[in-house]
CSV table of C-alpha atoms and ligand atoms in Angstrom, one decimal:
chain,number,residue,atom,x,y,z
F,226,MET,CA,-25.5,-22.1,-16.2
F,227,ARG,CA,-22.0,-21.0,-16.5
F,228,THR,CA,-23.0,-17.9,-18.5
F,229,ILE,CA,-25.6,-17.0,-15.9
F,230,MET,CA,-23.0,-17.3,-13.1
F,231,ASN,CA,-20.5,-15.1,-15.1
F,232,LEU,CA,-23.2,-12.5,-15.7
F,233,ALA,CA,-24.1,-12.4,-12.1
F,234,GLN,CA,-20.5,-11.8,-11.0
F,235,LYS,CA,-19.6,-9.4,-13.8
F,236,LYS,CA,-17.8,-6.4,-12.4
F,237,ARG,CA,-18.4,-3.0,-13.8
F,238,ILE,CA,-15.4,-0.6,-14.1
F,239,VAL,CA,-15.5,3.0,-15.2
F,240,LEU,CA,-12.2,3.6,-16.8
F,241,GLY,CA,-11.4,7.3,-16.8
F,242,ILE,CA,-8.8,8.5,-19.2
F,243,THR,CA,-7.2,11.9,-18.8
F,244,GLY,CA,-4.9,13.8,-21.1
F,245,GLY,CA,-1.3,12.4,-21.0
F,246,ILE,CA,0.8,10.4,-23.4
F,247,ALA,CA,0.3,7.3,-21.2
F,248,ALA,CA,-3.3,7.3,-22.5
F,249,TYR,CA,-2.3,4.9,-25.2
F,250,LYS,CA,-1.7,2.3,-22.4
F,251,ALA,CA,-5.4,2.7,-21.4
F,252,ALA,CA,-6.3,0.8,-24.6
F,253,GLU,CA,-4.4,-2.2,-23.5
F,254,LEU,CA,-5.8,-1.9,-20.0
F,255,ALA,CA,-9.4,-1.8,-21.3
F,256,ARG,CA,-8.6,-4.9,-23.5
F,257,LEU,CA,-7.2,-6.8,-20.5
F,258,LEU,CA,-10.1,-5.9,-18.2
F,259,VAL,CA,-12.7,-7.0,-20.8
F,260,LYS,CA,-10.7,-10.2,-21.3
F,261,GLN,CA,-10.9,-10.8,-17.5
F,262,GLY,CA,-14.7,-10.7,-17.9
F,263,MET,CA,-15.4,-7.1,-16.7
F,264,GLU,CA,-17.7,-4.6,-18.2
F,265,VAL,CA,-15.7,-1.5,-19.0
F,266,GLN,CA,-17.3,1.9,-19.4
F,267,VAL,CA,-14.8,4.4,-20.7
F,268,ALA,CA,-15.1,8.1,-19.8
F,269,MET,CA,-12.5,10.5,-21.4
F,270,THR,CA,-11.7,14.1,-20.7
F,271,ASP,CA,-11.4,16.4,-23.6
F,272,ALA,CA,-7.6,16.4,-23.4
F,273,ALA,CA,-7.5,12.6,-23.5
F,274,THR,CA,-9.2,12.6,-26.9
F,275,HIS,CA,-6.0,14.4,-28.2
F,276,PHE,CA,-4.0,11.3,-27.3
F,277,ILE,CA,-6.3,8.4,-28.1
F,278,THR,CA,-9.6,8.3,-30.0
F,279,PRO,CA,-12.9,7.4,-28.4
F,280,THR,CA,-13.4,5.1,-31.5
F,281,THR,CA,-10.5,2.9,-30.3
F,282,MET,CA,-11.9,2.7,-26.8
F,283,GLN,CA,-15.4,2.0,-28.0
F,284,ALA,CA,-14.2,-0.8,-30.3
F,285,LEU,CA,-12.2,-2.4,-27.4
F,286,THR,CA,-15.0,-2.2,-24.8
F,287,GLY,CA,-18.1,-2.5,-27.0
F,288,GLN,CA,-19.6,0.5,-25.2
F,289,PRO,CA,-20.0,4.1,-26.4
F,290,VAL,CA,-17.5,6.3,-24.6
F,291,LEU,CA,-18.7,9.0,-22.2
F,292,LEU,CA,-17.2,12.4,-23.2
F,293,ASN,CA,-19.3,15.2,-21.7
F,294,GLN,CA,-22.0,15.8,-19.2
F,295,TRP,CA,-24.4,17.1,-21.9
F,296,GLN,CA,-24.6,13.8,-23.8
F,297,ASP,CA,-27.6,12.7,-21.8
F,298,GLU,CA,-31.0,14.4,-22.2
F,299,LYS,CA,-31.8,14.0,-18.5
F,300,GLY,CA,-28.4,15.3,-17.5
F,301,MET,CA,-27.9,12.5,-14.9
F,302,LEU,CA,-25.2,10.5,-16.7
F,303,HIS,CA,-22.7,11.1,-13.9
F,304,ILE,CA,-25.0,9.7,-11.2
F,305,GLN,CA,-26.1,6.7,-13.3
F,306,SER,CA,-22.6,5.8,-14.4
F,307,SER,CA,-21.0,6.0,-11.0
F,308,ARG,CA,-23.8,4.2,-9.3
F,309,ALA,CA,-23.5,1.3,-11.7
F,310,ALA,CA,-19.8,1.0,-11.1
F,311,ASP,CA,-17.9,-1.4,-8.8
F,312,ALA,CA,-14.9,0.8,-9.1
F,313,ILE,CA,-13.7,3.9,-11.0
F,314,VAL,CA,-10.1,3.6,-12.3
F,315,ILE,CA,-8.3,6.7,-13.6
F,316,ALA,CA,-5.5,5.7,-15.9
F,317,PRO,CA,-3.6,7.7,-16.7
F,318,ALA,CA,-4.3,10.3,-14.0
F,319,THR,CA,-2.5,13.6,-14.9
F,320,ALA,CA,-1.3,16.0,-12.2
F,321,ASP,CA,-4.0,18.4,-13.2
F,322,PHE,CA,-6.8,15.8,-12.8
F,323,MET,CA,-5.4,14.7,-9.4
F,324,ALA,CA,-5.5,18.3,-8.3
F,325,LYS,CA,-9.1,18.4,-9.3
F,326,LEU,CA,-9.9,15.2,-7.5
F,327,ALA,CA,-8.1,16.4,-4.4
F,328,HIS,CA,-10.1,19.6,-4.3
F,329,GLY,CA,-13.4,18.0,-5.2
F,330,LEU,CA,-13.8,19.9,-8.4
F,331,ALA,CA,-16.5,18.7,-10.8
F,332,ASP,CA,-16.2,20.8,-14.0
F,333,ASP,CA,-16.3,18.0,-16.6
F,334,LEU,CA,-18.0,14.6,-16.8
F,335,LEU,CA,-15.2,12.5,-15.5
F,336,SER,CA,-14.5,14.6,-12.4
F,337,THR,CA,-18.2,14.9,-11.7
F,338,LEU,CA,-18.5,11.1,-12.0
F,339,CYS,CA,-15.7,10.7,-9.4
F,340,LEU,CA,-17.3,13.1,-7.0
F,341,ALA,CA,-20.7,11.4,-7.3
F,342,ARG,CA,-19.4,7.9,-6.8
F,343,ASN,CA,-20.1,5.5,-4.0
F,344,CYS,CA,-17.5,2.9,-5.0
F,345,PRO,CA,-13.7,2.7,-4.7
F,346,LEU,CA,-11.5,5.1,-6.7
F,347,LEU,CA,-8.2,3.8,-8.1
F,348,VAL,CA,-5.8,6.4,-9.4
F,349,ALA,CA,-2.8,5.5,-11.7
F,350,PRO,CA,-0.7,8.7,-12.0
F,351,ALA,CA,1.4,9.4,-15.1
F,352,MET,CA,3.5,12.5,-15.5
F,353,ASN,CA,6.9,14.0,-15.8
F,354,ARG,CA,9.1,13.3,-12.8
F,355,GLN,CA,9.4,17.0,-11.9
F,356,MET,CA,5.7,17.3,-12.0
F,357,TRP,CA,5.3,14.2,-9.8
F,358,SER,CA,7.8,15.5,-7.2
F,359,ASN,CA,6.4,19.0,-7.1
F,360,PRO,CA,5.2,19.7,-3.5
F,361,ALA,CA,1.8,20.7,-4.9
F,362,THR,CA,1.3,17.3,-6.6
F,363,GLN,CA,2.6,15.5,-3.5
F,364,ARG,CA,0.1,17.5,-1.3
F,365,ASN,CA,-2.7,16.4,-3.7
F,366,VAL,CA,-1.6,12.8,-3.6
F,367,HIS,CA,-1.6,12.7,0.2
F,368,GLN,CA,-5.0,14.3,0.2
F,369,LEU,CA,-6.4,11.7,-2.2
F,370,VAL,CA,-4.9,8.8,-0.1
F,371,ARG,CA,-6.3,10.4,3.0
F,372,ASP,CA,-9.7,10.6,1.3
F,373,GLY,CA,-9.6,6.9,0.6
F,374,ALA,CA,-8.4,6.8,-3.0
F,375,VAL,CA,-6.1,3.9,-3.8
F,376,LEU,CA,-2.9,5.0,-5.5
F,377,LEU,CA,-1.6,2.6,-8.2
F,378,GLY,CA,2.0,3.6,-8.8
F,379,PRO,CA,3.6,5.5,-10.4
F,380,ASP,CA,6.7,3.6,-11.5
F,381,ASP,CA,10.3,4.6,-11.8
F,382,GLY,CA,12.0,4.6,-15.3
F,383,LEU,CA,12.4,6.2,-18.7
F,384,GLN,CA,9.7,8.8,-19.5
F,385,ALA,CA,8.2,9.9,-22.8
F,386,CYS,CA,10.0,13.3,-22.5
F,387,GLY,CA,13.3,11.4,-22.4
F,388,GLU,CA,14.0,12.0,-18.7
F,389,GLU,CA,14.3,9.3,-16.1
F,390,GLY,CA,12.5,9.1,-12.7
F,391,MET,CA,9.3,8.6,-10.9
F,392,GLY,CA,6.1,9.3,-12.8
F,393,ARG,CA,5.7,6.5,-15.4
F,394,MET,CA,2.3,4.9,-15.4
F,395,LEU,CA,2.3,1.3,-14.3
F,396,GLU,CA,2.1,-1.2,-17.2
F,397,ALA,CA,-1.4,-2.1,-18.2
F,398,GLU,CA,-0.9,-5.7,-17.2
F,399,MET,CA,0.0,-4.8,-13.7
F,400,LEU,CA,-2.9,-2.5,-13.3
F,401,ALA,CA,-5.3,-5.1,-14.6
F,402,GLN,CA,-3.9,-7.7,-12.2
F,403,TYR,CA,-4.3,-5.3,-9.3
F,404,ILE,CA,-7.9,-4.4,-10.3
F,405,GLN,CA,-8.7,-8.0,-10.6
F,406,ALA,CA,-7.2,-8.8,-7.2
F,407,MET,CA,-9.1,-6.0,-5.6
F,408,LEU,CA,-12.5,-6.6,-7.1
F,409,GLY,CA,-12.6,-10.3,-7.8
F,410,SER,CA,-10.5,-12.1,-5.3
F,411,SER,CA,-12.4,-14.9,-3.8
F,412,THR,CA,-9.4,-16.2,-1.9
F,413,THR,CA,-8.8,-13.1,0.1
F,414,GLY,CA,-12.2,-11.5,0.3
F,415,HIS,CA,-12.6,-7.9,1.5
F,416,ALA,CA,-12.3,-8.5,5.2
F,417,MET,CA,-10.3,-5.3,5.7
F,418,GLN,CA,-12.5,-2.9,3.6
F,419,GLY,CA,-12.6,0.5,5.2
F,420,MET,CA,-9.6,-0.2,7.5
F,421,HIS,CA,-6.4,1.9,7.6
F,422,VAL,CA,-3.4,-0.3,8.4
F,423,LEU,CA,-0.2,1.4,9.4
F,424,MET,CA,2.9,-0.8,9.2
F,425,THR,CA,6.7,-0.7,9.6
F,426,ALA,CA,9.0,-3.0,7.6
F,427,GLY,CA,12.6,-3.6,6.7
F,428,PRO,CA,15.7,-2.8,8.7
F,429,THR,CA,16.7,0.6,10.0
F,430,TYR,CA,20.2,2.1,9.4
F,431,GLU,CA,21.9,4.0,12.1
F,432,ALA,CA,24.9,6.1,10.9
F,433,ILE,CA,28.3,5.8,12.5
F,434,ASP,CA,29.8,8.4,10.1
F,435,ALA,CA,29.3,9.5,6.6
F,436,VAL,CA,29.8,6.0,5.1
F,437,ARG,CA,29.4,3.5,7.9
F,438,GLY,CA,26.4,2.4,9.9
F,439,ILE,CA,24.7,-0.2,12.1
F,440,THR,CA,21.8,-2.1,10.7
F,441,ASN,CA,19.9,-5.4,11.2
F,442,ARG,CA,19.5,-8.2,8.7
F,443,SER,CA,16.1,-7.8,7.2
F,444,SER,CA,15.0,-8.1,3.6
F,445,GLY,CA,11.6,-6.5,4.2
F,446,LYS,CA,9.9,-9.4,2.4
F,447,MET,CA,7.5,-10.3,5.1
F,448,GLY,CA,6.4,-6.8,5.8
F,449,TYR,CA,5.9,-6.1,2.1
F,450,ALA,CA,3.9,-9.3,1.7
F,451,ILE,CA,1.7,-8.3,4.6
F,452,ALA,CA,1.2,-4.8,3.1
F,453,GLU,CA,0.3,-6.3,-0.3
F,454,ALA,CA,-2.1,-8.8,1.3
F,455,ALA,CA,-3.8,-6.1,3.5
F,456,GLN,CA,-4.2,-4.0,0.4
F,457,GLU,CA,-5.8,-6.9,-1.5
F,458,MET,CA,-8.2,-7.5,1.4
F,459,GLY,CA,-9.5,-3.9,1.0
F,460,ALA,CA,-7.4,-2.0,3.5
F,461,ARG,CA,-5.8,1.4,2.9
F,462,VAL,CA,-2.1,0.7,3.8
F,463,THR,CA,0.6,3.1,4.8
F,464,LEU,CA,4.0,1.3,5.0
F,465,VAL,CA,6.8,3.0,6.7
F,466,SER,CA,9.8,1.2,5.3
F,467,GLY,CA,13.5,1.2,6.1
F,468,PRO,CA,16.0,0.7,3.3
F,469,VAL,CA,15.1,-2.4,1.3
F,470,ALA,CA,15.7,-3.6,-2.3
F,471,LEU,CA,12.0,-4.2,-2.9
F,472,LYS,CA,9.5,-2.5,-5.1
F,473,ALA,CA,6.6,-0.6,-3.4
F,474,PRO,CA,3.5,-2.8,-3.5
F,475,VAL,CA,1.0,-1.5,-6.0
F,476,GLY,CA,-1.6,0.7,-4.2
F,477,VAL,CA,0.3,0.9,-0.9
F,478,GLN,CA,1.5,4.3,0.3
F,479,VAL,CA,5.2,3.9,1.1
F,480,VAL,CA,6.9,6.3,3.4
F,481,ALA,CA,10.7,5.7,3.0
F,482,VAL,CA,12.8,6.2,6.0
F,483,THR,CA,16.4,5.4,7.0
F,484,SER,CA,16.9,5.5,10.8
F,485,ALA,CA,14.8,4.4,13.7
F,486,ALA,CA,14.2,8.0,14.7
F,487,GLU,CA,12.8,8.8,11.2
F,488,MET,CA,10.7,5.6,11.4
F,489,PHE,CA,9.3,6.8,14.8
F,490,GLU,CA,8.5,10.2,13.4
F,491,ALA,CA,6.7,8.8,10.4
F,492,VAL,CA,4.7,6.4,12.6
F,493,LYS,CA,3.7,9.2,15.0
F,494,GLN,CA,2.5,11.3,12.0
F,495,HIS,CA,0.2,8.6,10.7
F,496,VAL,CA,-0.9,6.7,13.8
F,497,SER,CA,-4.0,8.7,14.7
F,498,GLN,CA,-5.7,7.5,11.5
F,499,ALA,CA,-4.8,3.9,11.9
F,500,ASP,CA,-7.2,1.1,12.9
F,501,MET,CA,-4.4,-1.4,13.0
F,502,PHE,CA,-0.6,-1.1,13.5
F,503,ILE,CA,1.7,-3.9,12.4
F,504,GLY,CA,5.4,-3.6,13.5
F,505,VAL,CA,7.3,-5.9,11.2
F,506,ALA,CA,10.5,-3.7,11.0
F,507,ALA,CA,13.7,-5.0,12.5
F,508,VAL,CA,14.4,-1.7,14.2
F,509,ALA,CA,17.9,-1.2,15.4
F,510,ASP,CA,17.9,-1.2,19.2
F,511,TYR,CA,20.8,1.2,19.4
F,512,ARG,CA,22.1,4.2,17.6
F,513,VAL,CA,25.4,6.0,17.8
F,514,ALA,CA,25.2,8.8,20.3
F,515,GLU,CA,27.2,11.2,18.2
F,516,PRO,CA,27.5,10.1,14.5
F,517,SER,CA,30.3,11.9,12.7
F,518,ALA,CA,29.4,14.0,9.7
F,519,GLN,CA,32.8,13.1,8.1
F,520,LYS,CA,34.3,9.7,7.5
F,521,ILE,CA,36.3,8.6,10.6
F,522,LYS,CA,39.9,8.0,9.6
F,523,LYS,CA,41.7,4.8,10.8
F,524,ASP,CA,44.5,5.6,13.2
F,525,GLY,CA,45.9,2.2,14.0
F,526,HIS,CA,43.9,2.0,17.3
F,527,GLY,CA,40.6,0.6,18.1
F,528,LEU,CA,37.4,2.7,18.0
F,529,THR,CA,34.9,3.0,20.8
F,530,LEU,CA,31.4,3.9,19.9
F,531,GLN,CA,28.9,5.1,22.5
F,532,LEU,CA,25.4,3.7,21.7
F,533,VAL,CA,22.1,5.0,23.0
F,534,GLN,CA,18.9,3.0,22.9
F,535,ASN,CA,16.3,3.8,20.3
F,536,PRO,CA,12.7,4.3,21.2
F,537,ASP,CA,10.5,1.2,21.0
F,538,ILE,CA,8.1,2.2,18.3
F,539,LEU,CA,5.7,-0.7,18.8
F,540,ALA,CA,5.6,-0.3,22.6
F,541,TYR,CA,4.9,3.4,22.1
F,542,VAL,CA,2.0,2.8,19.8
F,543,ALA,CA,0.5,0.0,22.0
F,544,GLY,CA,0.8,2.3,25.0
F,545,LEU,CA,-1.1,5.2,23.5
F,546,PRO,CA,-4.4,6.1,25.3
F,547,GLU,CA,-6.5,4.8,22.4
F,548,PRO,CA,-4.1,2.5,20.5
F,549,PRO,CA,-4.9,0.9,17.2
F,550,PHE,CA,-5.0,-2.9,17.2
F,551,CYS,CA,-1.3,-3.7,17.5
F,552,VAL,CA,0.5,-6.7,16.0
F,553,GLY,CA,4.1,-7.3,16.8
F,554,PHE,CA,6.8,-9.6,15.3
F,555,ALA,CA,9.5,-11.4,17.1
F,556,ALA,CA,12.4,-13.1,15.4
F,557,GLU,CA,14.3,-15.2,18.0
F,558,SER,CA,17.3,-17.4,17.6
F,559,GLU,CA,16.2,-19.8,20.5
F,560,LYS,CA,13.5,-20.4,23.1
F,561,LEU,CA,11.0,-19.0,20.6
F,562,ARG,CA,7.8,-19.6,22.6
F,563,GLU,CA,9.1,-18.3,25.9
F,564,TYR,CA,10.7,-15.2,24.5
F,565,ALA,CA,7.8,-14.4,22.2
F,566,GLU,CA,5.1,-14.6,24.8
F,567,ARG,CA,7.2,-12.6,27.2
F,568,LYS,CA,7.6,-9.9,24.5
F,569,ARG,CA,3.9,-9.9,23.8
F,570,GLN,CA,3.1,-9.3,27.5
F,571,SER,CA,5.8,-6.7,28.0
F,572,LYS,CA,4.7,-4.7,25.0
F,573,LYS,CA,1.0,-5.2,25.8
F,574,LEU,CA,0.1,-6.6,22.4
F,575,PRO,CA,-3.1,-8.5,21.6
F,576,LEU,CA,-1.2,-10.4,18.9
F,577,LEU,CA,2.4,-11.3,18.2
F,578,ALA,CA,3.8,-13.3,15.3
F,579,ALA,CA,7.0,-15.2,16.1
F,580,ASN,CA,9.5,-17.0,13.9
F,581,LEU,CA,13.0,-18.4,14.2
F,582,ALA,CA,15.4,-15.8,12.8
F,583,GLN,CA,17.7,-18.3,11.1
F,584,GLN,CA,14.7,-19.7,9.2
F,585,ALA,CA,13.0,-16.4,8.3
F,586,ILE,CA,15.8,-14.0,7.3
F,587,GLY,CA,15.8,-13.4,3.5
F,588,ALA,CA,13.8,-16.6,2.9
F,589,ASP,CA,10.7,-16.8,0.7
F,590,GLN,CA,9.0,-19.4,2.9
F,591,ASN,CA,8.4,-19.0,6.6
F,592,GLU,CA,7.1,-20.8,9.6
F,593,ILE,CA,5.1,-18.6,12.0
F,594,ILE,CA,3.5,-19.1,15.4
F,595,LEU,CA,0.9,-16.6,16.5
F,596,PHE,CA,0.5,-15.7,20.2
F,597,ASP,CA,-2.6,-14.1,21.5
F,598,ASP,CA,-4.7,-14.1,24.7
F,599,ALA,CA,-6.2,-17.5,23.8
F,600,GLY,CA,-2.8,-19.2,23.4
F,601,GLU,CA,-0.7,-20.1,20.3
F,602,HIS,CA,-1.6,-21.0,16.8
F,603,GLN,CA,0.9,-22.5,14.4
F,604,LEU,CA,0.6,-21.4,10.8
F,605,PRO,CA,1.8,-24.1,8.4
F,606,ARG,CA,5.0,-23.5,6.5
F,607,ALA,CA,4.1,-21.6,3.3
F,608,ASP,CA,5.3,-18.7,1.2
F,609,LYS,CA,5.3,-15.3,2.9
F,610,LYS,CA,2.2,-14.0,1.0
F,611,THR,CA,0.1,-17.0,2.1
F,612,GLN,CA,1.4,-16.5,5.7
F,613,ALA,CA,0.6,-12.8,5.4
F,614,ARG,CA,-3.0,-13.5,4.5
F,615,GLU,CA,-3.4,-16.1,7.3
F,616,LEU,CA,-1.9,-13.6,9.8
F,617,LEU,CA,-4.2,-10.8,8.7
F,618,ARG,CA,-7.3,-13.0,8.8
F,619,HIS,CA,-6.4,-13.9,12.4
F,620,ALA,CA,-5.7,-10.2,13.3
F,621,VAL,CA,-9.0,-9.0,11.7
F,622,SER,CA,-11.0,-11.6,13.6
F,623,LEU,CA,-9.4,-10.5,16.9
F,624,TYR,CA,-9.8,-6.8,16.0
F,625,GLN,CA,-13.5,-7.3,15.2
F,626,LYS,CA,-14.1,-9.2,18.5
F,627,GLY,CA,-12.4,-6.4,20.4
F,628,LYS,CA,-14.7,-3.8,18.8
F,629,MET,CA,-17.8,-5.8,19.8
F,630,GLN,CA,-16.8,-5.8,23.5
P,912,C5P,O1,13.4,-5.9,18.7
P,912,C5P,P1,12.2,-6.7,19.3
P,912,C5P,O2,12.4,-8.2,19.3
P,912,C5P,O3,11.7,-6.2,20.7
P,912,C5P,O4,11.0,-6.4,18.3
P,912,C5P,C1,9.7,-6.9,18.5
P,912,C5P,C2,8.7,-6.1,17.8
P,912,C5P,O5,8.9,-4.7,18.3
P,912,C5P,C3,8.8,-6.0,16.3
P,912,C5P,O6,7.4,-6.0,15.9
P,912,C5P,C4,9.5,-4.7,16.0
P,912,C5P,O7,9.0,-4.2,14.8
P,912,C5P,C5,9.0,-3.8,17.2
P,912,C5P,N1,10.1,-2.9,17.5
P,912,C5P,C6,9.8,-1.5,17.4
P,912,C5P,N2,10.8,-0.6,17.8
P,912,C5P,C7,11.9,-1.0,18.3
P,912,C5P,C8,12.2,-2.4,18.5
P,912,C5P,C9,11.3,-3.3,18.1
P,912,C5P,O8,8.8,-1.2,16.9
P,912,C5P,N3,12.8,-0.1,18.7
């Protein structure tokens, strides 16, 4: 009985390996995916075979490796293999292969397979930091994300060439965990499949001068937990983040900003594609009217700063002619219910999550009350990731109801 159940649920992954030194990590990834009970079909580009042998991959997966489109007599290998897959994972993905994907080229078996797919495409880039930051690569990355591909990494750190920076492929264990979460998670489901979620998180930093600034106390943990949970529930997530000491969640597109003005610009740039907007950031309400480019010297007297109000990003998004479904946050130090509901009304939000600032800031656990048109819903005290999932489930059900009306 158990075996039948397992067979019925067995997920099929096409693991595409392209030609970079991180190809050796693909062996470990294949081993972990097989261990997790998945069926792994490896497809390698010609360049990949210079880094790791098809024999190794065949031994680990128990399946012959796909190497070129002429292997199959009927010439339909690309269609069959991609139709049978629950996901295609490219690990490592070289700059060259991502360029091909971004442009829809199909000049070898693996790229053809990607173009012919009707399943999610997960891409784990691996390349030298200079190649990663090259505007051409960044253009291709953005195009891929816009086309719905899920980007896994890259990571920051020491590279095979001896340089240090962005471009390392994520470790096999992390990739395996992510793939498992995306394909197999029975706890989260895929309630957000096909949705694009735009979010803000963290604090903003408003410069006073070259070294000083005004900011809010926010670790970014809640926002990052929501981004991760939304991603696991199948959404494409763009996270506009103020300065935080957190790692970008795997598969989430992070747009790093510093000030509220930059956060506003980034949100305006992405909002037209968003189905849902979640404003978790603790945006500074004020910025210095004229920040000094140089450090202001002490002169024994006081210092008067003129502050001007920052735009309210959430209110702007909620006030658009065709706004995405908007979720706000409110951290209050007192009169939580009264202030939260007032905030929800004034910003015209279908949903607002409120918590007590003194309980929430920097903490790993959180107590949240949700306010919507139907009233309030208390979420039990739990870690931020659990709360994030609960919040998203509630948001998705309201979003879907709204679409049916
Ligand atoms: O600061 P306030 O309590 O009004 O924040 C409530 C909500 O509004 C939060 O979701 C926050 O992210 C958002 N907000 C914003 N832009 C601001 C101020 C707040 O998006 N300038």
